XYZ file of C-alpha atoms in Angstrom:
566
model
C -37.077 -40.918 -138.995
C -37.828 -42.958 -142.128
C -39.870 -40.900 -144.557
C -41.098 -44.052 -146.305
C -42.234 -45.806 -143.115
C -44.070 -42.718 -141.914
C -46.013 -42.058 -145.080
C -49.650 -42.052 -144.058
C -52.780 -41.872 -146.185
C -55.568 -40.802 -143.875
C -58.226 -41.089 -146.556
C -57.958 -41.693 -150.277
C -60.123 -39.040 -151.930
C -62.044 -39.641 -155.112
C -59.392 -38.411 -157.508
C -60.841 -39.603 -160.786
C -59.827 -37.068 -163.378
C -61.443 -36.172 -166.655
C -59.714 -35.119 -169.832
C -59.753 -31.305 -170.033
C -61.731 -30.066 -173.009
C -59.633 -28.726 -175.851
C -56.311 -30.078 -174.557
C -53.927 -30.287 -177.497
C -50.648 -32.091 -177.879
C -47.791 -29.853 -178.985
C -45.691 -31.777 -181.482
C -41.920 -31.674 -181.834
C -40.087 -32.721 -184.964
C -36.480 -32.872 -183.756
C -34.081 -34.738 -186.049
C -30.384 -35.558 -185.514
C -27.860 -33.636 -187.635
C -27.644 -35.048 -191.154
C -23.884 -34.527 -191.218
C -21.180 -34.155 -188.603
C -22.436 -31.933 -185.828
C -24.237 -31.406 -182.537
C -27.880 -30.672 -181.754
C -28.598 -29.201 -178.310
C -31.881 -27.521 -177.353
C -31.772 -25.239 -175.459
C -28.078 -24.399 -175.124
C -26.329 -26.356 -172.368
C -25.563 -23.121 -170.517
C -29.336 -22.618 -170.092
C -29.996 -26.030 -168.562
C -29.387 -25.074 -164.894
C -31.890 -22.209 -165.061
C -34.377 -24.474 -166.846
C -33.913 -27.146 -164.171
C -34.463 -24.624 -161.396
C -37.671 -23.391 -163.045
C -38.876 -26.989 -163.339
C -38.224 -27.568 -159.631
C -40.261 -24.531 -158.638
C -43.113 -25.710 -160.834
C -43.028 -29.209 -159.338
C -42.550 -28.376 -155.670
C -44.907 -25.392 -155.569
C -47.602 -26.856 -157.807
C -49.483 -28.865 -155.146
C -49.152 -32.060 -157.145
C -50.382 -35.246 -155.485
C -49.914 -38.800 -156.669
C -51.787 -41.861 -155.418
C -53.302 -39.543 -152.814
C -49.967 -38.336 -151.426
C -48.224 -34.977 -151.923
C -45.414 -35.150 -154.460
C -42.847 -33.741 -152.038
C -43.516 -36.594 -149.585
C -42.975 -39.157 -152.322
C -39.751 -37.387 -153.313
C -38.508 -37.548 -149.713
C -39.235 -41.256 -149.655
C -37.435 -41.807 -152.949
C -34.461 -39.784 -151.729
C -34.215 -42.108 -148.737
C -34.541 -45.230 -150.870
C -31.949 -44.158 -153.454
C -29.386 -42.635 -151.079
C -26.805 -41.317 -151.765
C -28.549 -40.065 -154.923
C -29.601 -36.507 -153.950
C -33.254 -36.474 -155.030
C -34.202 -32.794 -154.471
C -36.990 -31.942 -152.049
C -36.280 -28.242 -151.359
C -35.787 -25.282 -153.667
C -32.302 -24.421 -152.407
C -30.730 -27.875 -152.865
C -28.228 -28.711 -155.656
C -29.723 -29.597 -159.007
C -30.222 -33.161 -160.168
C -30.195 -33.706 -163.933
C -31.086 -37.025 -165.544
C -30.774 -38.782 -168.856
C -31.144 -42.412 -169.822
C -30.921 -45.135 -172.423
C -30.801 -48.868 -172.845
C -27.415 -50.248 -171.688
C -26.088 -51.049 -175.140
C -22.732 -50.039 -176.617
C -23.732 -46.397 -177.100
C -23.159 -44.503 -180.329
C -22.088 -40.830 -180.148
C -25.652 -39.550 -180.522
C -26.579 -41.245 -177.245
C -23.196 -40.897 -175.562
C -23.123 -37.107 -175.949
C -26.049 -36.761 -173.513
C -23.720 -37.835 -170.702
C -21.135 -35.244 -171.736
C -23.651 -32.415 -172.004
C -25.454 -33.382 -168.814
C -22.215 -33.670 -166.855
C -21.085 -30.295 -168.145
C -24.329 -28.619 -167.051
C -24.363 -30.392 -163.683
C -20.774 -29.443 -162.919
C -21.356 -25.817 -163.905
C -24.246 -25.561 -161.438
C -22.745 -27.593 -158.590
C -25.289 -30.332 -159.188
C -25.262 -33.968 -160.228
C -26.170 -36.086 -163.249
C -27.807 -39.512 -163.049
C -27.944 -41.890 -166.005
C -31.082 -44.039 -165.898
C -30.064 -47.439 -167.256
C -33.126 -48.873 -169.011
C -32.188 -52.484 -168.343
C -35.848 -53.523 -168.409
C -35.955 -53.260 -172.210
C -35.199 -55.901 -174.800
C -32.532 -55.078 -177.368
C -30.534 -56.369 -180.318
C -26.963 -55.978 -179.042
C -25.233 -56.085 -182.438
C -23.108 -53.071 -183.373
C -21.922 -51.878 -186.817
C -18.214 -51.705 -187.681
C -16.528 -51.064 -191.052
C -14.637 -53.880 -192.724
C -12.969 -54.828 -196.000
C -14.862 -57.583 -197.798
C -12.506 -60.530 -198.266
C -11.522 -61.050 -201.876
C -13.207 -57.999 -203.359
C -11.599 -55.111 -201.462
C -15.000 -53.475 -201.068
C -15.576 -51.527 -197.841
C -18.811 -52.440 -196.157
C -20.612 -52.541 -192.806
C -20.435 -55.624 -190.643
C -22.576 -56.258 -187.580
C -20.828 -57.761 -184.594
C -22.479 -59.188 -181.522
C -21.039 -60.506 -178.300
C -21.825 -64.197 -177.961
C -23.183 -65.764 -174.806
C -25.548 -62.992 -173.736
C -28.829 -64.831 -174.253
C -31.702 -64.224 -176.689
C -32.799 -60.733 -177.706
C -36.381 -61.122 -176.466
C -35.225 -61.414 -172.843
C -34.978 -58.145 -170.839
C -31.394 -56.956 -170.519
C -31.504 -57.125 -166.733
C -32.048 -60.892 -167.047
C -29.500 -61.566 -169.782
C -26.066 -62.775 -168.685
C -22.836 -60.983 -169.424
C -20.531 -62.880 -171.803
C -17.861 -65.019 -170.238
C -14.275 -63.845 -170.491
C -13.515 -65.937 -173.557
C -16.563 -64.608 -175.436
C -15.699 -61.008 -174.556
C -12.098 -61.392 -175.677
C -13.280 -63.039 -178.894
C -15.569 -60.065 -179.569
C -12.739 -57.583 -178.979
C -10.391 -59.534 -181.240
C -12.989 -59.789 -183.988
C -13.677 -56.047 -183.805
C -9.961 -55.331 -183.975
C -9.470 -57.651 -186.966
C -12.353 -56.049 -188.898
C -11.308 -52.474 -188.166
C -7.492 -52.729 -188.385
C -7.107 -52.587 -192.211
C -9.183 -49.391 -192.332
C -8.529 -47.669 -188.985
C -5.254 -48.992 -187.572
C -5.040 -46.440 -184.746
C -8.570 -47.214 -183.580
C -7.770 -50.928 -183.683
C -4.823 -50.413 -181.342
C -7.016 -48.547 -178.862
C -9.402 -51.495 -178.633
C -6.941 -53.155 -176.291
C -8.521 -50.997 -173.581
C -11.699 -53.049 -173.908
C -9.848 -56.214 -172.944
C -8.955 -54.700 -169.560
C -12.607 -54.970 -168.463
C -13.616 -58.508 -167.581
C -17.100 -59.814 -166.819
C -17.936 -60.770 -163.251
C -19.587 -64.055 -162.394
C -23.380 -63.743 -162.363
C -23.292 -60.236 -163.829
C -26.003 -59.083 -166.239
C -25.044 -57.867 -169.688
C -26.678 -54.537 -168.755
C -24.296 -53.960 -165.868
C -21.287 -55.249 -167.797
C -21.827 -52.992 -170.816
C -22.248 -50.025 -168.466
C -18.929 -50.879 -166.792
C -17.221 -51.186 -170.181
C -18.417 -47.712 -171.156
C -17.361 -46.193 -167.828
C -13.901 -47.756 -168.159
C -13.560 -46.379 -171.701
C -14.497 -42.901 -170.473
C -12.112 -43.019 -167.534
C -9.195 -44.617 -169.394
C -8.836 -42.084 -172.212
C -5.970 -39.586 -172.320
C -8.669 -36.911 -172.053
C -11.298 -38.654 -169.913
C -14.986 -38.481 -170.557
C -17.529 -37.642 -167.835
C -16.695 -39.540 -164.669
C -18.812 -38.044 -161.864
C -22.299 -39.105 -162.905
C -24.217 -41.869 -161.137
C -26.053 -44.735 -162.788
C -29.469 -45.991 -161.768
C -30.917 -49.137 -163.379
C -34.664 -49.174 -163.953
C -34.664 -52.590 -162.271
C -33.413 -50.864 -159.099
C -35.719 -47.850 -159.425
C -38.703 -50.192 -159.799
C -38.018 -51.710 -156.366
C -38.749 -48.447 -154.549
C -41.954 -47.628 -152.716
C -42.085 -44.364 -154.673
C -42.208 -46.257 -157.962
C -44.855 -48.640 -156.640
C -46.958 -45.633 -155.642
C -46.607 -44.442 -159.251
C -47.834 -47.851 -160.420
C -50.786 -47.627 -158.024
C -51.553 -44.119 -159.335
C -52.072 -45.671 -162.764
C -53.790 -48.811 -161.502
C -56.411 -47.059 -159.364
C -57.371 -44.744 -162.224
C -56.653 -47.064 -165.133
C -59.643 -46.041 -167.242
C -58.915 -42.314 -166.932
C -55.216 -42.742 -167.684
C -56.095 -44.980 -170.646
C -58.438 -42.335 -172.092
C -55.800 -39.610 -171.798
C -52.996 -41.841 -173.078
C -54.917 -42.980 -176.146
C -56.071 -39.437 -176.943
C -52.451 -38.263 -176.788
C -51.468 -41.053 -179.170
C -54.301 -40.161 -181.545
C -53.192 -36.534 -181.703
C -49.539 -37.527 -182.023
C -50.289 -39.751 -185.022
C -52.379 -37.022 -186.608
C -49.652 -34.393 -186.207
C -46.883 -36.706 -187.405
C -49.040 -38.192 -190.191
C -48.610 -41.759 -188.935
C -51.053 -44.366 -190.200
C -49.945 -47.331 -188.105
C -51.640 -47.610 -184.717
C -48.448 -49.250 -183.454
C -46.524 -45.950 -183.778
C -45.170 -44.482 -181.642
C -46.778 -46.972 -179.216
C -49.903 -49.140 -179.391
C -53.103 -47.912 -177.785
C -53.957 -49.223 -174.338
C -56.728 -51.820 -174.571
C -59.770 -52.494 -172.411
C -61.289 -55.977 -172.497
C -63.066 -58.364 -170.152
C -59.608 -59.273 -168.866
C -59.038 -55.730 -167.594
C -57.875 -52.238 -168.498
C -54.313 -52.073 -169.774
C -51.753 -49.764 -168.168
C -48.328 -49.038 -169.773
C -46.283 -51.298 -167.521
C -44.688 -54.707 -167.834
C -44.385 -57.566 -165.427
C -41.420 -59.882 -165.866
C -42.495 -63.524 -165.872
C -40.283 -66.591 -165.630
C -41.704 -68.948 -168.208
C -39.653 -71.950 -167.231
C -36.101 -71.325 -168.331
C -36.597 -67.886 -169.830
C -37.830 -64.475 -168.722
C -40.432 -62.573 -170.716
C -42.218 -59.228 -170.386
C -45.984 -59.390 -170.165
C -48.381 -56.414 -170.480
C -50.274 -55.504 -167.301
C -54.040 -55.043 -167.036
C -56.105 -53.968 -164.039
C -59.504 -55.363 -163.109
C -61.759 -54.237 -160.255
C -63.361 -56.965 -158.174
C -66.176 -56.136 -155.812
C -65.576 -52.410 -156.064
C -62.916 -52.125 -153.338
C -60.298 -54.509 -154.688
C -57.973 -54.374 -157.698
C -56.418 -57.282 -159.507
C -53.142 -56.616 -161.296
C -52.901 -59.200 -164.053
C -50.381 -60.257 -166.689
C -51.613 -60.766 -170.245
C -50.527 -63.979 -171.913
C -49.739 -64.255 -175.648
C -53.180 -65.832 -176.165
C -54.909 -62.703 -174.819
C -56.040 -64.176 -171.523
C -54.762 -62.778 -168.227
C -53.329 -64.345 -165.099
C -53.817 -62.593 -161.766
C -50.541 -61.562 -160.146
C -51.821 -59.863 -156.989
C -54.967 -58.366 -155.509
C -54.712 -55.052 -153.663
C -57.034 -52.521 -152.035
C -58.467 -50.056 -154.550
C -59.139 -47.401 -151.892
C -55.685 -47.453 -150.281
C -52.929 -47.070 -152.893
C -50.253 -46.660 -150.206
C -51.070 -50.037 -148.686
C -51.339 -51.449 -152.210
C -47.846 -50.196 -152.975
C -46.544 -51.796 -149.808
C -48.259 -55.046 -150.760
C -46.489 -54.945 -154.102
C -43.215 -54.523 -152.263
C -43.844 -57.477 -149.989
C -44.779 -59.628 -152.986
C -41.597 -58.502 -154.809
C -43.329 -58.711 -158.166
C -41.022 -57.365 -160.908
C -43.190 -54.631 -162.450
C -41.402 -52.342 -164.898
C -42.540 -49.122 -166.645
C -42.873 -48.703 -170.366
C -41.326 -45.641 -172.010
C -43.829 -42.890 -171.167
C -44.434 -43.705 -167.476
C -40.697 -44.259 -167.005
C -39.615 -40.801 -168.156
C -42.680 -39.192 -166.551
C -41.706 -40.697 -163.201
C -38.152 -39.405 -163.509
C -39.361 -35.940 -164.495
C -41.999 -35.745 -161.751
C -40.514 -37.599 -158.802
C -36.741 -37.740 -159.163
C -34.956 -35.110 -161.246
C -35.109 -31.416 -162.078
C -34.400 -31.827 -165.793
C -34.473 -34.796 -168.149
C -32.187 -34.862 -171.197
C -33.653 -36.645 -174.200
C -32.326 -37.552 -177.604
C -34.387 -36.538 -180.634
C -36.551 -39.674 -180.649
C -37.374 -39.341 -176.971
C -38.032 -35.630 -177.389
C -40.698 -36.366 -179.978
C -42.571 -38.932 -177.912
C -42.162 -37.024 -174.633
C -44.799 -34.611 -175.933
C -47.181 -37.439 -174.984
C -45.864 -37.175 -171.431
C -46.442 -33.408 -171.477
C -50.032 -34.006 -172.573
C -50.583 -36.533 -169.768
C -49.220 -34.176 -167.095
C -51.570 -31.416 -168.244
C -54.463 -33.893 -168.368
C -53.858 -35.374 -164.915
C -52.849 -32.203 -163.049
C -54.424 -29.293 -164.956
C -54.219 -26.909 -161.988
C -50.456 -27.413 -161.698
C -49.545 -27.951 -165.350
C -52.455 -26.578 -167.378
C -50.409 -23.568 -168.486
C -46.877 -24.980 -168.409
C -45.314 -28.371 -167.806
C -41.747 -29.067 -166.668
C -39.535 -28.762 -169.725
C -36.852 -31.159 -170.901
C -33.646 -30.717 -172.847
C -32.484 -32.362 -176.056
C -28.971 -33.414 -177.020
C -27.661 -35.611 -179.806
C -24.747 -35.721 -182.213
C -23.717 -37.156 -185.543
C -20.056 -38.112 -185.671
C -19.199 -40.244 -188.720
C -16.077 -42.340 -188.935
C -13.365 -41.068 -191.259
C -12.642 -44.199 -193.312
C -10.561 -42.997 -196.304
C -11.092 -46.162 -198.356
C -14.864 -45.888 -197.926
C -14.885 -42.169 -198.684
C -12.956 -42.798 -201.913
C -15.365 -45.500 -203.069
C -18.453 -43.557 -201.999
C -17.301 -40.460 -203.918
C -17.907 -42.411 -207.156
C -21.585 -42.953 -206.366
C -23.099 -40.036 -208.376
C -21.011 -40.875 -211.451
C -21.829 -44.577 -211.345
C -25.548 -44.015 -210.736
C -25.668 -41.658 -213.709
C -23.868 -44.100 -215.999
C -26.092 -47.043 -215.059
C -29.169 -44.887 -215.779
C -27.638 -43.859 -219.125
C -27.196 -47.429 -220.354
C -30.749 -47.597 -221.693
C -31.364 -44.184 -223.266
C -27.940 -42.537 -223.468
C -25.394 -45.339 -223.828
C -23.057 -42.990 -225.704
C -22.308 -41.375 -222.326
C -20.989 -44.710 -221.071
C -18.767 -44.973 -224.156
C -17.390 -41.503 -223.395
C -16.797 -42.373 -219.713
C -14.879 -45.515 -220.657
C -12.488 -43.291 -222.579
C -12.318 -40.484 -220.001
C -13.177 -40.745 -216.255
C -13.044 -44.546 -216.175
C -10.334 -45.064 -218.783
C -7.658 -46.509 -216.493
C -9.881 -48.810 -214.488
C -11.794 -49.850 -217.624
C -8.531 -50.952 -219.189
C -7.660 -52.941 -216.054
C -11.081 -54.609 -216.244
C -10.549 -55.473 -219.932
C -13.160 -53.015 -221.188
C -12.140 -51.351 -224.440
C -13.867 -49.018 -226.877
C -13.422 -50.403 -230.383
C -14.183 -48.853 -233.761
C -17.692 -50.320 -233.860
C -18.632 -48.463 -230.631
C -17.149 -45.266 -232.053
C -19.176 -45.754 -235.216
C -22.442 -46.360 -233.355
C -21.844 -43.305 -231.173
C -21.198 -41.171 -234.246
C -24.294 -42.603 -235.930
C -26.494 -41.662 -232.948
C -25.044 -38.159 -232.839
C -25.862 -37.693 -236.525
C -29.441 -38.915 -236.003
C -29.949 -36.502 -233.107
C -28.650 -33.633 -235.249
C -31.142 -34.550 -238.001
C -34.029 -34.350 -235.486
C -32.779 -30.978 -234.311
C -32.674 -29.838 -237.956
C -36.370 -30.675 -238.385
C -36.172 -34.239 -239.735
C -38.863 -36.906 -239.449
C -39.020 -37.445 -235.659
C -40.860 -40.749 -235.875
C -38.475 -42.388 -238.304
C -35.383 -40.881 -236.720
C -36.636 -41.873 -233.249
C -36.971 -45.499 -234.368
C -33.455 -45.359 -235.779
C -32.095 -43.913 -232.523
C -33.775 -46.676 -230.509
C -32.188 -49.270 -232.749
C -28.749 -47.690 -232.264
C -29.313 -47.519 -228.490
C -30.234 -51.211 -228.398
C -27.126 -52.154 -230.336
C -24.930 -49.977 -228.122
C -26.480 -51.535 -225.014
C -25.858 -55.024 -226.390
C -22.211 -54.274 -227.092
C -21.843 -52.565 -223.700
C -23.155 -55.583 -221.769
C -19.695 -56.306 -220.227
C -19.516 -52.652 -219.195
C -23.012 -52.909 -217.660
C -21.951 -55.820 -215.470
C -18.840 -53.919 -214.402
C -20.733 -50.691 -213.646
C -23.444 -52.467 -211.662
C -20.782 -54.209 -209.590
C -18.941 -50.936 -208.959
C -22.208 -49.197 -208.120
C -22.964 -51.808 -205.492
C -19.494 -51.270 -204.004
C -20.044 -47.503 -203.918
C -23.381 -47.927 -202.181
C -21.841 -50.225 -199.582
C -19.122 -47.637 -199.003
C -21.718 -44.851 -198.751
C -23.427 -46.794 -195.970
C -20.090 -46.910 -194.130
C -19.602 -43.151 -194.582
C -23.099 -42.154 -193.424
C -23.592 -44.659 -190.569
C -24.150 -42.831 -187.261
C -24.563 -45.877 -185.035
C -20.931 -46.885 -184.560
C -20.146 -47.882 -180.951
C -18.349 -45.550 -178.570
C -15.158 -47.605 -178.616
C -14.359 -46.369 -182.128
C -14.139 -42.817 -180.738
C -12.301 -40.935 -178.029
C -14.095 -38.785 -175.408
C -12.044 -35.788 -176.593
C -14.057 -35.730 -179.815
C -17.330 -35.240 -177.933
C -15.866 -32.588 -175.652
C -14.751 -30.751 -178.809
C -18.270 -30.952 -180.232
C -19.716 -29.450 -177.067
C -17.091 -26.706 -177.060
C -17.974 -25.812 -180.632
C -14.437 -26.615 -181.740
C -13.559 -28.185 -185.098
C -13.391 -31.923 -184.535
C -11.852 -34.694 -186.546
C -14.265 -37.395 -187.578
C -14.005 -40.600 -185.580
C -11.413 -43.217 -186.235
């Protein structure tokens, strides 16, 4: 028997909900580690018990959605996503979930797969990675390089050519052709090799993965990451499944979730905007665009946090969705244009969300969730535990607020919890570390040029003596004399001399020292810039996974000392 075909809504009750009085958003302020390290909350060993508690809360909480019991929608989703084991009974194996845009992950994102796989394996469950291919993304990645001619170590940003413009959703952007992919790998190797020769050699593994004809860049980048995990001497996680949002959005269960929002658009908008208001207040954010813009209500309709993908003649774009009631019993789902007007996409019954969801399926309109309804759907309908990074953990408090607002009887006291995992794993680039180590000295000397130029004279004879000589900077007798003159003037002030007259004399000496140290100023400013560029290389946490080995992340999770990447 098909659970989806036999869903039946005898009567859609009036389920309009009101915002519970006094409901408060509970803020989180998670931040990734400032230096090398791992952040996991709670401990990975506690995740199975947390997931089991979430399942009890969800399956025993009498939650309904679009007029249907949650467990029925879960059964339907399980059927639609087979063989993904969406849990519908308390005794079934656990299903953990995480997710991210299908870019070339950095360790802070990548570690969620390691932690989730570890917890799933320990409990006999499964991990699913939700591939957010409905988003738009800049696909450039940072790599360290040596600046030609200067020897300075700096960050370069590399991007694979031939993947289409950044404003197009990743699911609609093409993978690079084989030549473009090989060119990217070769460029990455050439940039990295002078600094990290061993890492450059390992990049050959990337060349073994070739794009398929007609493949999206989202699917290709996911395959590249999976091949990197599987091909290492100590493999990364290999048993997790991947589920693109574009695939999830084609299910009847997801379309019921869309109808849940559409049929109660005004109530969801009130709760959503109140959650955003409290979030901004708690996080002291002034911009109404952070963390997300408010949902609007105009003559064109009431906005819900979903997109519809629209082919605008040669290019796909995401358009916000608004809902407008017509005649009381009908709903128009409409796409907002850049001018602020809306175009009707489909009209569905307002009093039968199940039939409306089926209509959406027959029309095959590409609706996609924004961030909050996406993770809420996964937490409510699909998985037992969602694993966020620190950014997602902060904004998911909005999702917690919405669950308590919409289903206060089930979630008024407690909502399903989520886990947090991220990591900071810098690259060990010795040349950059050496240049960056000079930063405090150089910053201090540049500041001293105006009021304490004698310190620069001393540094040119001490810490910087060798390199100053190589740069043609020498300390002659006149600089010695001016330094001695300033020291004598300072001693006279300390002995009770005329501060005004002596101060004027000191300023005159400082100005003369600064004039004579002008070549040193130019040199110090140039070296300071190099040190700052190197510091950016040392502190960057967004390097792509292919500059690391999976063993390094396993070591982080095990609490073992780990070498920095490279």
